[in-house]
Amino acid sequence: MSRAFVKEDGGERWTPPAKAAEYQVSLDTPDGPETVYEADDLLTVLQWVSQRPAQGFEVRGRDGRLLAAS
């Protein structure tokens, strides 16, 4: 096996990065914003946020634009 297809640190095969979801829900934490949910459908994301009792969620598009906040 060529070393080009092996990660140096673990000897695992290289895997392509996961495709970024179209919409992300993040929650502000002391360490910075943390992504807590991702989906490609805006309605699914908004329903997920509305079913949570906590406040402070932000819905952002893939480009980082703020679309909604709770």
PDB file of C-alpha atoms in Angstrom:
ATOM      1  CA  MET A   1       0.000   0.000   0.000  1.00  0.00           C
ATOM      2  CA  SER A   2       1.307   3.413  -0.894  1.00  0.00           C
ATOM      3  CA  ARG A   3       1.969   5.770   2.013  1.00  0.00           C
ATOM      4  CA  ALA A   4       0.020   8.428   0.107  1.00  0.00           C
ATOM      5  CA  PHE A   5      -3.181   6.687   1.176  1.00  0.00           C
ATOM      6  CA  VAL A   6      -2.272   6.148   4.830  1.00  0.00           C
ATOM      7  CA  LYS A   7      -2.580   8.677   7.639  1.00  0.00           C
ATOM      8  CA  GLU A   8       0.711   9.117   9.431  1.00  0.00           C
ATOM      9  CA  ASP A   9      -0.669   9.056  12.960  1.00  0.00           C
ATOM     10  CA  GLY A  10      -2.895   5.990  12.959  1.00  0.00           C
ATOM     11  CA  GLY A  11      -2.152   3.862   9.945  1.00  0.00           C
ATOM     12  CA  GLU A  12      -5.758   4.300   8.768  1.00  0.00           C
ATOM     13  CA  ARG A  13      -6.830   4.683   5.170  1.00  0.00           C
ATOM     14  CA  TRP A  14      -7.541   8.208   3.987  1.00  0.00           C
ATOM     15  CA  THR A  15     -11.215   9.095   3.800  1.00  0.00           C
ATOM     16  CA  PRO A  16     -12.570  12.201   2.102  1.00  0.00           C
ATOM     17  CA  PRO A  17     -14.068  14.844   4.390  1.00  0.00           C
ATOM     18  CA  ALA A  18     -17.816  14.688   4.870  1.00  0.00           C
ATOM     19  CA  LYS A  19     -19.846  17.076   2.731  1.00  0.00           C
ATOM     20  CA  ALA A  20     -20.850  20.099   4.765  1.00  0.00           C
ATOM     21  CA  ALA A  21     -24.576  20.360   5.409  1.00  0.00           C
ATOM     22  CA  GLU A  22     -26.455  23.281   3.923  1.00  0.00           C
ATOM     23  CA  TYR A  23     -27.657  24.535   7.348  1.00  0.00           C
ATOM     24  CA  GLN A  24     -26.076  24.365  10.804  1.00  0.00           C
ATOM     25  CA  VAL A  25     -27.450  25.013  14.272  1.00  0.00           C
ATOM     26  CA  SER A  26     -24.881  26.309  16.710  1.00  0.00           C
ATOM     27  CA  LEU A  27     -24.933  27.097  20.404  1.00  0.00           C
ATOM     28  CA  ASP A  28     -22.654  29.669  21.989  1.00  0.00           C
ATOM     29  CA  THR A  29     -20.339  28.072  24.573  1.00  0.00           C
ATOM     30  CA  PRO A  30     -17.460  29.523  26.624  1.00  0.00           C
ATOM     31  CA  ASP A  31     -15.061  27.950  24.094  1.00  0.00           C
ATOM     32  CA  GLY A  32     -16.875  29.511  21.137  1.00  0.00           C
ATOM     33  CA  PRO A  33     -19.791  28.423  18.970  1.00  0.00           C
ATOM     34  CA  GLU A  34     -20.425  24.672  18.844  1.00  0.00           C
ATOM     35  CA  THR A  35     -22.362  23.041  15.999  1.00  0.00           C
ATOM     36  CA  VAL A  36     -25.087  20.889  17.554  1.00  0.00           C
ATOM     37  CA  TYR A  37     -27.186  19.946  14.504  1.00  0.00           C
ATOM     38  CA  GLU A  38     -26.809  19.958  10.722  1.00  0.00           C
ATOM     39  CA  ALA A  39     -29.198  19.242   7.857  1.00  0.00           C
ATOM     40  CA  ASP A  40     -29.745  20.100   4.210  1.00  0.00           C
ATOM     41  CA  ASP A  41     -33.393  21.122   4.671  1.00  0.00           C
ATOM     42  CA  LEU A  42     -34.150  24.470   6.311  1.00  0.00           C
ATOM     43  CA  LEU A  43     -37.593  23.412   7.557  1.00  0.00           C
ATOM     44  CA  THR A  44     -36.097  20.366   9.290  1.00  0.00           C
ATOM     45  CA  VAL A  45     -33.549  22.589  11.016  1.00  0.00           C
ATOM     46  CA  LEU A  46     -36.166  25.113  12.133  1.00  0.00           C
ATOM     47  CA  GLN A  47     -38.410  22.345  13.491  1.00  0.00           C
ATOM     48  CA  TRP A  48     -35.459  20.854  15.383  1.00  0.00           C
ATOM     49  CA  VAL A  49     -34.718  24.233  17.004  1.00  0.00           C
ATOM     50  CA  SER A  50     -38.373  24.840  17.891  1.00  0.00           C
ATOM     51  CA  GLN A  51     -38.563  21.497  19.718  1.00  0.00           C
ATOM     52  CA  ARG A  52     -35.686  22.378  22.052  1.00  0.00           C
ATOM     53  CA  PRO A  53     -36.429  24.026  25.411  1.00  0.00           C
ATOM     54  CA  ALA A  54     -33.070  25.825  25.511  1.00  0.00           C
ATOM     55  CA  GLN A  55     -32.489  29.314  24.133  1.00  0.00           C
ATOM     56  CA  GLY A  56     -29.494  30.725  22.302  1.00  0.00           C
ATOM     57  CA  PHE A  57     -29.461  28.610  19.141  1.00  0.00           C
ATOM     58  CA  GLU A  58     -28.346  30.190  15.867  1.00  0.00           C
ATOM     59  CA  VAL A  59     -29.226  28.809  12.430  1.00  0.00           C
ATOM     60  CA  ARG A  60     -26.637  29.611   9.786  1.00  0.00           C
ATOM     61  CA  GLY A  61     -26.282  28.788   6.123  1.00  0.00           C
ATOM     62  CA  ARG A  62     -23.214  27.089   4.687  1.00  0.00           C
ATOM     63  CA  ASP A  63     -21.778  30.534   3.892  1.00  0.00           C
ATOM     64  CA  GLY A  64     -22.036  31.521   7.586  1.00  0.00           C
ATOM     65  CA  ARG A  65     -24.924  33.938   7.157  1.00  0.00           C
ATOM     66  CA  LEU A  66     -27.243  34.103  10.196  1.00  0.00           C
ATOM     67  CA  LEU A  67     -30.733  32.960   9.168  1.00  0.00           C
ATOM     68  CA  ALA A  68     -32.530  32.596  12.518  1.00  0.00           C
ATOM     69  CA  ALA A  69     -31.896  32.806  16.260  1.00  0.00           C
ATOM     70  CA  SER A  70     -33.796  31.606  19.301  1.00  0.00           C
TER      71      SER A  70
END
